[in-house]
Tab-separated table of C-alpha atoms and ligand atoms in Angstrom:
chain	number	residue	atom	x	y	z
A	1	UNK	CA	12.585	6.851	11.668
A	2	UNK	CA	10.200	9.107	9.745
A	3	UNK	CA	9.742	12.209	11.162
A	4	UNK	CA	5.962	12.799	12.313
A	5	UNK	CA	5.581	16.425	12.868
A	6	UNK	CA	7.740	19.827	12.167
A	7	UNK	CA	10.033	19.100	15.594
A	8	UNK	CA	11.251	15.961	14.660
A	9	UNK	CA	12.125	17.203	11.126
A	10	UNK	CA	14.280	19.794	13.387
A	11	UNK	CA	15.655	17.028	15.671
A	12	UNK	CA	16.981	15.098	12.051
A	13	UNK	CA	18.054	18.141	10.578
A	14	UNK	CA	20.328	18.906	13.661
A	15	UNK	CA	21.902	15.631	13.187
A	16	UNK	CA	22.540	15.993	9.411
A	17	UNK	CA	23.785	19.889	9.817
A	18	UNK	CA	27.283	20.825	10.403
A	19	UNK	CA	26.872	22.517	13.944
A	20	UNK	CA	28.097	25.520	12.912
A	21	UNK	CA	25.290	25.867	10.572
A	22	UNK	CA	22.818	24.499	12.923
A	23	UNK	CA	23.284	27.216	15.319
A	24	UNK	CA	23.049	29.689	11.953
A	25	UNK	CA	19.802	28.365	11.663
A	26	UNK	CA	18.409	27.896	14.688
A	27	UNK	CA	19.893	31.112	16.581
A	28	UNK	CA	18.597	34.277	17.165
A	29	UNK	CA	19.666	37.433	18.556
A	30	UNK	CA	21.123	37.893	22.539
A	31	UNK	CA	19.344	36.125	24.841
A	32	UNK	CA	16.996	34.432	22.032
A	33	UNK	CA	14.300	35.429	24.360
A	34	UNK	CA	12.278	36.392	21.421
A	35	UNK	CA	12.626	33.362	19.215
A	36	UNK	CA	11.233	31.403	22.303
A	37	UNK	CA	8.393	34.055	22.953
A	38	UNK	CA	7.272	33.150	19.247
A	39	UNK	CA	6.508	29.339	20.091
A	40	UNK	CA	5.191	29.489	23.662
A	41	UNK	CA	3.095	32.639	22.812
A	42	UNK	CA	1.106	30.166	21.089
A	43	UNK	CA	1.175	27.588	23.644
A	44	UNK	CA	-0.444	30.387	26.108
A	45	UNK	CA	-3.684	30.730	23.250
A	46	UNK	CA	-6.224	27.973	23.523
A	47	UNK	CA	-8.888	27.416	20.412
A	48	UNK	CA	-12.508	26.956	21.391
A	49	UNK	CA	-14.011	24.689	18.780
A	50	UNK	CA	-17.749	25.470	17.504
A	51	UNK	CA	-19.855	22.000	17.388
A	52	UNK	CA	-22.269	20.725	14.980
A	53	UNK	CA	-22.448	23.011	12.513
A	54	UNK	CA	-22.471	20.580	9.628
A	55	UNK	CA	-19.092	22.155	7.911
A	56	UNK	CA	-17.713	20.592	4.552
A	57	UNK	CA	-14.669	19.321	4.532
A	58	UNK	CA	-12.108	22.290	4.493
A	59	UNK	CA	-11.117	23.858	1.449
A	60	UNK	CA	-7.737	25.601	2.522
A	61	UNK	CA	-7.162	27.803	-0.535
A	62	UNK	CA	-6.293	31.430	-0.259
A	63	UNK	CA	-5.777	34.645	-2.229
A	64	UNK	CA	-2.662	36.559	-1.280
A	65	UNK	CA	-2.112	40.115	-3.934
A	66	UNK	CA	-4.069	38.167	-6.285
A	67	UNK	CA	-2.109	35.471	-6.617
A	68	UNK	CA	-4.158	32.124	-5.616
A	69	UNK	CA	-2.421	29.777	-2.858
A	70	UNK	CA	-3.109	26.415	-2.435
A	71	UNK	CA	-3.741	27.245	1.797
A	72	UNK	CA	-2.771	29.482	4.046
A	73	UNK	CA	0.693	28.817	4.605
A	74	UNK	CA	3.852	29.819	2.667
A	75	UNK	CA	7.956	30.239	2.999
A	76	UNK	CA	9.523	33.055	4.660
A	77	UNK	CA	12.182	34.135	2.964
A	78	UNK	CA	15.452	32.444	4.496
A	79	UNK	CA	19.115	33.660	3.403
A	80	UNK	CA	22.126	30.586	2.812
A	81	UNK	CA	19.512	27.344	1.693
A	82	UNK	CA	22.846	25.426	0.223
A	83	UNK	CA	24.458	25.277	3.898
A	84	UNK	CA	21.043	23.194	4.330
A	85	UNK	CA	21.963	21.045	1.046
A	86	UNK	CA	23.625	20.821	-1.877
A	87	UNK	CA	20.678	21.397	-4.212
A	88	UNK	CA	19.541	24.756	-2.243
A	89	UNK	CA	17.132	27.404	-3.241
A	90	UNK	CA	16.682	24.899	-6.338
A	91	UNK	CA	14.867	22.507	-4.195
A	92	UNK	CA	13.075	24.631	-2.063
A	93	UNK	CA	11.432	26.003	-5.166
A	94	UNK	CA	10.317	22.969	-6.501
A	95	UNK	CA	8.662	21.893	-3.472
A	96	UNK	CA	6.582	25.029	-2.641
A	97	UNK	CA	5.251	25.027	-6.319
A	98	UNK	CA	4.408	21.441	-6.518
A	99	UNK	CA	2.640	22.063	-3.150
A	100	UNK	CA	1.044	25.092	-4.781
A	101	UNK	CA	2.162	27.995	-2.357
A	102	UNK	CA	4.102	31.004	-2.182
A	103	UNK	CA	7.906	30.719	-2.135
A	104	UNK	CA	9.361	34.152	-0.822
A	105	UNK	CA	12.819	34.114	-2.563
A	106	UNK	CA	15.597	35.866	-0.289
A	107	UNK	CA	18.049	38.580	-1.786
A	108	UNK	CA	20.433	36.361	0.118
A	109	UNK	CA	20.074	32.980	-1.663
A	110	UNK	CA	22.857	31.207	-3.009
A	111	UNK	CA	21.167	30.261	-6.240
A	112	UNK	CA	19.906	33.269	-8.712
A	113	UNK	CA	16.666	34.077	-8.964
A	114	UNK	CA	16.245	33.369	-12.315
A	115	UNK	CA	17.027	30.135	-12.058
A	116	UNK	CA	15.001	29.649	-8.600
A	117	UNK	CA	12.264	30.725	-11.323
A	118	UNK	CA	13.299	28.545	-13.614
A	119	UNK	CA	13.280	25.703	-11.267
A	120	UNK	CA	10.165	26.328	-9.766
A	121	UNK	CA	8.714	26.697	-13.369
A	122	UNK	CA	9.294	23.103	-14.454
A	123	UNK	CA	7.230	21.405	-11.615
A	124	UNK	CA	4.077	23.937	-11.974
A	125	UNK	CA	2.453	25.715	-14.987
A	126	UNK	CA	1.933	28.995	-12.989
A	127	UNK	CA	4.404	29.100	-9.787
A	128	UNK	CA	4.155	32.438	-7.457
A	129	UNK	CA	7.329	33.571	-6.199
A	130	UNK	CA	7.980	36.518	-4.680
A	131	UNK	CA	11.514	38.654	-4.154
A	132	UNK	CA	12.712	39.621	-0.768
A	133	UNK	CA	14.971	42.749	-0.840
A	134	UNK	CA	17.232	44.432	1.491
A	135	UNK	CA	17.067	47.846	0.168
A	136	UNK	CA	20.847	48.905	-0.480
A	137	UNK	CA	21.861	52.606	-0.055
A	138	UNK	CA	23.535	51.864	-3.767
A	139	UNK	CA	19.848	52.476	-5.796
A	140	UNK	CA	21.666	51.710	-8.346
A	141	UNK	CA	22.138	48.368	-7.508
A	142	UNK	CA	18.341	48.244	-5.855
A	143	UNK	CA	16.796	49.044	-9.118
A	144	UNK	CA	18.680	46.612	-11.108
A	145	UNK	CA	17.785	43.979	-8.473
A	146	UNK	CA	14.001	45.244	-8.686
A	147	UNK	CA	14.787	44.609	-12.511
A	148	UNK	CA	15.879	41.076	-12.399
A	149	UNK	CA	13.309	40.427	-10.055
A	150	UNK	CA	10.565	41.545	-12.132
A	151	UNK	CA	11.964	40.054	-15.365
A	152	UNK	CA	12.404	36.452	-13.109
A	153	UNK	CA	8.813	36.679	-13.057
A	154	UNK	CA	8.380	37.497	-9.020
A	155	UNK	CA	4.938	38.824	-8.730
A	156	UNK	CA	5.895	41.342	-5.212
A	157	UNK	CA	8.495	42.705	-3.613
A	158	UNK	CA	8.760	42.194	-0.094
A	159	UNK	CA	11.064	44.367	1.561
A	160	UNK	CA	12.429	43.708	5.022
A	161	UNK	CA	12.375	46.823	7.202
A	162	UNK	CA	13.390	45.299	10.663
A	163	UNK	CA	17.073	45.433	9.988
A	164	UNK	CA	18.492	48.970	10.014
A	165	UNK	CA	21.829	46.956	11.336
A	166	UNK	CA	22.675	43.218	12.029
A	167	UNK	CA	21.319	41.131	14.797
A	168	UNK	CA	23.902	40.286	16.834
A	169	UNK	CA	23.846	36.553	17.110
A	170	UNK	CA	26.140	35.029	19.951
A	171	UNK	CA	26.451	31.869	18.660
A	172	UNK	CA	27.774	32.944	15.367
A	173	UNK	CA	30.337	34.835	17.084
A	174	UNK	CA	31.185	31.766	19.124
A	175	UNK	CA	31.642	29.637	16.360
A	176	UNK	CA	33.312	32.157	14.304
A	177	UNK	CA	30.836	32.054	11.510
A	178	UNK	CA	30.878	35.410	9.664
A	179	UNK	CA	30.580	34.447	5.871
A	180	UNK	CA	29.452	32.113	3.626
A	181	UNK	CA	32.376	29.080	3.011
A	182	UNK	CA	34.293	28.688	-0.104
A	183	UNK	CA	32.792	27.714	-3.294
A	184	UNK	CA	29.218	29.080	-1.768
A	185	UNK	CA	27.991	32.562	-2.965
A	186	UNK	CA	24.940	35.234	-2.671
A	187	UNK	CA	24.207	34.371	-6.855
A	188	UNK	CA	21.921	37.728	-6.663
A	189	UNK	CA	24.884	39.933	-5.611
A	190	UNK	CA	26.934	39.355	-8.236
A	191	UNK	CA	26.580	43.019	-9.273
A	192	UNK	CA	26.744	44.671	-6.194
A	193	UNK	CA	29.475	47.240	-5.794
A	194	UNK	CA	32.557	47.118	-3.868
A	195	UNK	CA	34.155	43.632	-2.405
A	196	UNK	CA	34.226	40.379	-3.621
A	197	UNK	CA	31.273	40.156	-6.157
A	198	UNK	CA	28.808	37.598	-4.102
A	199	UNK	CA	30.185	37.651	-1.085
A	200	UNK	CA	27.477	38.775	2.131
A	201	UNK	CA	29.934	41.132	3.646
A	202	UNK	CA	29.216	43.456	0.364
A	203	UNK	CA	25.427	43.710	1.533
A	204	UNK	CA	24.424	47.016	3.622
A	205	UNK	CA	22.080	46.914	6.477
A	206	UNK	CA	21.693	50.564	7.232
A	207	UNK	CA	19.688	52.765	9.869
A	208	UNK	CA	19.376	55.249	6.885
A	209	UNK	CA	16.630	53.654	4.672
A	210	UNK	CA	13.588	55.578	5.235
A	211	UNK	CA	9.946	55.917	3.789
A	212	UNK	CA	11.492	57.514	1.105
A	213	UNK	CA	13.158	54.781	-0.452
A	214	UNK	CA	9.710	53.160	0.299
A	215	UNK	CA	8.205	55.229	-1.973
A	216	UNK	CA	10.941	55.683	-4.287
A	217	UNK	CA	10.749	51.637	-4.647
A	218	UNK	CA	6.871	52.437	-5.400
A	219	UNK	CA	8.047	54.780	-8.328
A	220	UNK	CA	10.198	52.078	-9.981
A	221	UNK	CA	8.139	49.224	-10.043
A	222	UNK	CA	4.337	48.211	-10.594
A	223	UNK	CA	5.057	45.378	-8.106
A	224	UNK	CA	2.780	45.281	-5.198
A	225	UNK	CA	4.806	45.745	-2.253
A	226	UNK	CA	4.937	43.533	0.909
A	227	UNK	CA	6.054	45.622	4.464
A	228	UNK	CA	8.273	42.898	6.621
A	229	UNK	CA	9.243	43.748	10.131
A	230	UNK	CA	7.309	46.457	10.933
A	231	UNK	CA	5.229	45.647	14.323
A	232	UNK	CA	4.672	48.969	15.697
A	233	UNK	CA	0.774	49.977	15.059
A	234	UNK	CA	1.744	53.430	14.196
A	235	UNK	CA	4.283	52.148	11.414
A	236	UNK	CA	1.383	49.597	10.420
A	237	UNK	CA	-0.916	52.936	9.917
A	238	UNK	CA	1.999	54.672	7.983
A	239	UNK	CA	2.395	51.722	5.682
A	240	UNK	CA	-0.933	51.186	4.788
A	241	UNK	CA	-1.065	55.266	4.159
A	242	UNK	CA	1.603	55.252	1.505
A	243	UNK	CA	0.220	52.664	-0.050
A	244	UNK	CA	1.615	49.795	1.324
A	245	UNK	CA	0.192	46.731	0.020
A	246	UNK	CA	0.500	43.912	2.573
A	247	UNK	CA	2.139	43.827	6.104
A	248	UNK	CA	3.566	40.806	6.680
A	249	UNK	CA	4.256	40.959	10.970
A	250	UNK	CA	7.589	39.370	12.011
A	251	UNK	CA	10.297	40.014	14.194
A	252	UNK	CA	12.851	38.132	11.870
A	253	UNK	CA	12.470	34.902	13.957
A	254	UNK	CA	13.727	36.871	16.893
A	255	UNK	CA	17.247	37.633	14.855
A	256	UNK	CA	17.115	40.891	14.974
A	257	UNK	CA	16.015	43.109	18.300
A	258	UNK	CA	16.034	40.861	20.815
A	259	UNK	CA	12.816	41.145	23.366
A	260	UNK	CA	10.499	41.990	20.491
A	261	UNK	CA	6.375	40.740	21.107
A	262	UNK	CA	5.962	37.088	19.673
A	263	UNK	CA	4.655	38.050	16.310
A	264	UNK	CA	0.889	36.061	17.973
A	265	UNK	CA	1.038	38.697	20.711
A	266	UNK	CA	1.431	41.571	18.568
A	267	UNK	CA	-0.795	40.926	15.097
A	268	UNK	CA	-3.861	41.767	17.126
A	269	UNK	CA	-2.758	45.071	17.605
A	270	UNK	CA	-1.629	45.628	14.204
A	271	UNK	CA	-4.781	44.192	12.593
A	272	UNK	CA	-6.548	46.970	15.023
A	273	UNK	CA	-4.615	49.853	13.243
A	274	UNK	CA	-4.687	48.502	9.695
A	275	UNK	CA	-8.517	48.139	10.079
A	276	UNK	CA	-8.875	45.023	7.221
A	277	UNK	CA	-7.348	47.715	4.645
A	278	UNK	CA	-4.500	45.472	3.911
A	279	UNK	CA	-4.407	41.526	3.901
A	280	UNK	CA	-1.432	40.709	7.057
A	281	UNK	CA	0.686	38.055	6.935
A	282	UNK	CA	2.358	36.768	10.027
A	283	UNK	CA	5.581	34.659	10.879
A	284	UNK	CA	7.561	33.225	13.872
A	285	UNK	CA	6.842	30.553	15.697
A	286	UNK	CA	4.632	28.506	13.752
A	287	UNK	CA	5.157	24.607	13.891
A	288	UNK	CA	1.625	22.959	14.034
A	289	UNK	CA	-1.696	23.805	11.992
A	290	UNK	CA	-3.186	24.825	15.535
A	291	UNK	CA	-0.528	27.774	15.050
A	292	UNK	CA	-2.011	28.801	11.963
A	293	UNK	CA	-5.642	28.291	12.425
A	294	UNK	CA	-4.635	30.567	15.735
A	295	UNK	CA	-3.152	33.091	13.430
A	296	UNK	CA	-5.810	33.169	11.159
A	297	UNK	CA	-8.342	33.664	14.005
A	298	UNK	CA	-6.244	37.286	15.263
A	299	UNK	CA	-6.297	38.505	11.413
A	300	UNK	CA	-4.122	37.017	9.669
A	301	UNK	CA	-4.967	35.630	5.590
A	302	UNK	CA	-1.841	33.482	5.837
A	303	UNK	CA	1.057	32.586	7.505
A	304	UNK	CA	4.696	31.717	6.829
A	305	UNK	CA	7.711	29.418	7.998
A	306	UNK	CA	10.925	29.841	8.229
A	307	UNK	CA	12.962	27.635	9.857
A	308	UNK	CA	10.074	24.252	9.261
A	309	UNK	CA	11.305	24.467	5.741
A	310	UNK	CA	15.613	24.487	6.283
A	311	UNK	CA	14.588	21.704	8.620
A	312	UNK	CA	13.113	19.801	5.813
A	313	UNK	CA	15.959	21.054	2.772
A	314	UNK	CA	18.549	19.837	5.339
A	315	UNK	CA	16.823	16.500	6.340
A	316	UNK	CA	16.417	15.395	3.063
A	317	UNK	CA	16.169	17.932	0.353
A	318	UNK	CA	13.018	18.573	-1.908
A	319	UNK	CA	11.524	15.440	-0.353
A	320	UNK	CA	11.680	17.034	3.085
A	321	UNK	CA	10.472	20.161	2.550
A	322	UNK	CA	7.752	18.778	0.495
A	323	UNK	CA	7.250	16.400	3.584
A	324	UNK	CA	7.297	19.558	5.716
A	325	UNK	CA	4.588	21.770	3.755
A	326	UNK	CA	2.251	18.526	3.815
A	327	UNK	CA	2.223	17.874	7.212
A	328	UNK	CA	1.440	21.444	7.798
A	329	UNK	CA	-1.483	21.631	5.608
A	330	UNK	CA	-2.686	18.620	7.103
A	331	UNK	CA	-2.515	19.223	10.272
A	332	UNK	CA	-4.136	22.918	8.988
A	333	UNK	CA	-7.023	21.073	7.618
A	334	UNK	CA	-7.739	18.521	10.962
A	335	UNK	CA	-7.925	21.575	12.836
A	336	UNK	CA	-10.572	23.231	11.179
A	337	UNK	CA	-12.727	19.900	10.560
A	338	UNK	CA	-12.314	20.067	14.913
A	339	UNK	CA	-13.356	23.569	14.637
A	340	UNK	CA	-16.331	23.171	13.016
A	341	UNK	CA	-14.655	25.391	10.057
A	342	UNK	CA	-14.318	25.076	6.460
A	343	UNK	CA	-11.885	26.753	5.549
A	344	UNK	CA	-9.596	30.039	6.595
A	345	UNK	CA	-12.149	32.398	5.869
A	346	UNK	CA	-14.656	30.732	8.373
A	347	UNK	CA	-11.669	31.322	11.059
A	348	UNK	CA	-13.424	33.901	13.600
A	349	UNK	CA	-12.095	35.747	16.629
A	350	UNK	CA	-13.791	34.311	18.997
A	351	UNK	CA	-12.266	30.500	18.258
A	352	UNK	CA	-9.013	31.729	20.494
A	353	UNK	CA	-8.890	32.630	23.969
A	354	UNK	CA	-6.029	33.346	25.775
A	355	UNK	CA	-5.134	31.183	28.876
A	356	UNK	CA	-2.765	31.560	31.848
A	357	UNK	CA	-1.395	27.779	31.803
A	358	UNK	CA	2.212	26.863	30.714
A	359	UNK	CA	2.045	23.035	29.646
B	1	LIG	C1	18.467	31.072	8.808
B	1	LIG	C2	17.527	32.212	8.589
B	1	LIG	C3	17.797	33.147	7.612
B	1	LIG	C4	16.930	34.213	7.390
B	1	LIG	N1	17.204	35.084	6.387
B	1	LIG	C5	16.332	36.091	6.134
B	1	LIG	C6	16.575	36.975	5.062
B	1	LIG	O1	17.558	36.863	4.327
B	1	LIG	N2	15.669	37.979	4.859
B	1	LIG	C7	14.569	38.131	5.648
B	1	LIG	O2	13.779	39.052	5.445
B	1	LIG	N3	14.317	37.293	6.668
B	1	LIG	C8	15.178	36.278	6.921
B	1	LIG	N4	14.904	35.422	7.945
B	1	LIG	C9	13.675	35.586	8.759
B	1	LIG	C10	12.515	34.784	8.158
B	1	LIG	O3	12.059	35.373	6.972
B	1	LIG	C11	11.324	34.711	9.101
B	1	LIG	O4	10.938	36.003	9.476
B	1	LIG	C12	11.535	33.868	10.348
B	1	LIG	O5	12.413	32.788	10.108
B	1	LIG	C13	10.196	33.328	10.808
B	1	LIG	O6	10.294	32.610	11.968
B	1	LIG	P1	10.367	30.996	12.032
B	1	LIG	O7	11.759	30.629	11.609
B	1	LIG	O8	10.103	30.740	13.468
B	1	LIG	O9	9.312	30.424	11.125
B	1	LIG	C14	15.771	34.350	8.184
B	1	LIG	C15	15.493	33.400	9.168
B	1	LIG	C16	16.337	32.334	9.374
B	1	LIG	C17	15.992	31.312	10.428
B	2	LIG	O1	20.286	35.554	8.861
B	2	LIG	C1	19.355	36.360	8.690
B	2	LIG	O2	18.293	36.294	9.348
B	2	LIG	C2	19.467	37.413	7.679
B	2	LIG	O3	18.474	37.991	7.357
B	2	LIG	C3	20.770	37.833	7.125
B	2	LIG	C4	21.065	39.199	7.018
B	2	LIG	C5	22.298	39.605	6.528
B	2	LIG	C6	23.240	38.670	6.160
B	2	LIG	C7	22.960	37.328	6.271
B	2	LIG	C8	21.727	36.888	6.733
């Protein structure tokens, strides 16, 4: 049967996946107490319609850096998309331009970037991707990275900050799963020093990368740039004082520090420090278009998925993902009609109050 919503998509997904990779997917750090905080901190916010206000249909476009997308929703950047299937980053690519969003490209993908460019180039005439990077302590190898992904066309960097070290996932370790499997490669790491060119083990999460290689990566490339991770307020207020260009607030899907804030829970305080001086993005958690209308409503200009869109690559490709994207912008668009709103930027405060029941 045909999936109906973003769960189901998970539920086929699971069935099509090699367990092993399921639980790569799916997991999350320790007690995965924070990957289940991002979901049912939603469930605990309740939206409170406005009536008869004569709204247009919604229009669901947004501006994100300048770059126009088609609503407010687009794709986290995921590591490993050809464990999901065989055509990988390749497919992914195609679907978020043809839907006319953002694709956040991962350092980590197992197809280049230029060719997830490419790709994505021969289903729209102006795709916007943009390049997630793991700052390496080699700047050698950062700047040539920052290099290809400028030349590739990737119109910001977005650099991942909530990962001075690994998350320590416990299912991984239970089923042994520690590297990519023969034949399958990280295609942007081919120049990375030291090991086996491509292979994840080379890449270095490390407690040393500071501000300074912030603003060393602000030196080397007119790129905006795109804070991910940070959820303190005070690093929120630091980031937008160095020039910062967009926070977008995630805990990583709860893979990293375990007992993190649901991302829902915490963007109200970061919008707070950042004062509107900086467009936020948010992840984690978000299934259903009442998630990101919800989002919207605390400060957010646009959301993104994660896992939604490995459930669609592995349930059936660029179809699924496709699938995936559409249901979430309809569903996006239903709940605004109900909200008397039309469109993200008529998203107030006051449409989300938070309640005590669990359903
Ligand atoms: C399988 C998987 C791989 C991920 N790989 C990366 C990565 O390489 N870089 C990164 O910044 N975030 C990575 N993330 C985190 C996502 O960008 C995002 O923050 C998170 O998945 C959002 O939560 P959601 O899955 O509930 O939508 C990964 C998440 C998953 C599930
Ligand atoms: O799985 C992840 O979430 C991720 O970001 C990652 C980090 C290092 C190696 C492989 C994946």
């Amino acid at each position: 049967m045909d999936p109906v919503n973003v769960r189901e998509f998970e539920a086929l997904a699971r069935e099509r996946l090699d367990p092993v990779h399921y639980d790569y997917f799916a997991g999350a750090a320790q007690d995965e107490i924070t990957v289940r905080a991002n979901e049912s901190a939603f469930v605990r916010l309740a939206l409170v319609p406005r009536v008869l206000r004569g709204a247009a249909a919604p229009a669901l476009d947004v501006t994100l850096l300048g770059a126009d997308a088609s609503m407010p929703i687009v794709l986290s950047p995921t590591a490993f998309h050809r464990l999901a299937h065989p055509d990988a980053e390749r497919a992914t690519a195609r679907a978020a331009a043809a839907a006319g969003t953002i694709m956040i490209a991962a350092m980590l993908s197992t197809v280049a970037i230029e060719d997830i460019a490419a790709e994505a180039g021969k289903v729209a005439a102006d795709p916007t991707l943009w390049f997630q990077l793991y700052v390496q302590p080699d700047l050698g190898f950062t700047e040539a990275i920052v290099r290809r992904a400028e030349a590739a066309g990737c119109r910001a960097l977005v650099v991942t900050v909530d990962s001075p070290a690994l998350g320590r996932h416990e299912r991984n370790d239970r089923n042994a799963f520690h590297d990519l499997p023969a034949g399958m490669r990280c295609e942007n790491l081919r120049e990375l020093r030291g090991g086996e060119p491509g292979s994840v083990r080379q890449v270095v999460l490390s407690p040393e990368i500071s501000w300074r290689h912030l603003d060393r990566l602000r030196e080397i490339t007119p790129l905006p740039i795109v804070l991910k991770g940070a959820l303190h307020p005070l690093d929120a207020r630091l980031a937008v004082e160095r020039g910062i260009d967009a926070l977008l607030v995630s805990n990583h899907g709860g893979r990293q520090l375990d007992t993190m804030p649901a991302t829902i829970d915490q963007l109200p305080f970061v919008a707070e420090a950042v004062e509107g001086r900086v467009p936020l993005l948010l992840d984690g958690g978000v299934r259903r278009g009442t998630d990101v209308v919800k989002a919207l409503a605390l400060g957010a200009r646009a959301v993104a998925v994660g896992r939604p869109v490995l459930w669609g690559l592995a349930a059936d490709g660029e179809a699924g993902v496709t699938r995936v994207l559409e249901m979430l912008r309809a569903e996006t668009a239903h709940t605004l009609t109900l909200c008397g709103c039309d469109g993200p930027s008529a998203v107030t405060r006051d449409l989300v109050r938070e309640v005590r029941c669990c359903h």
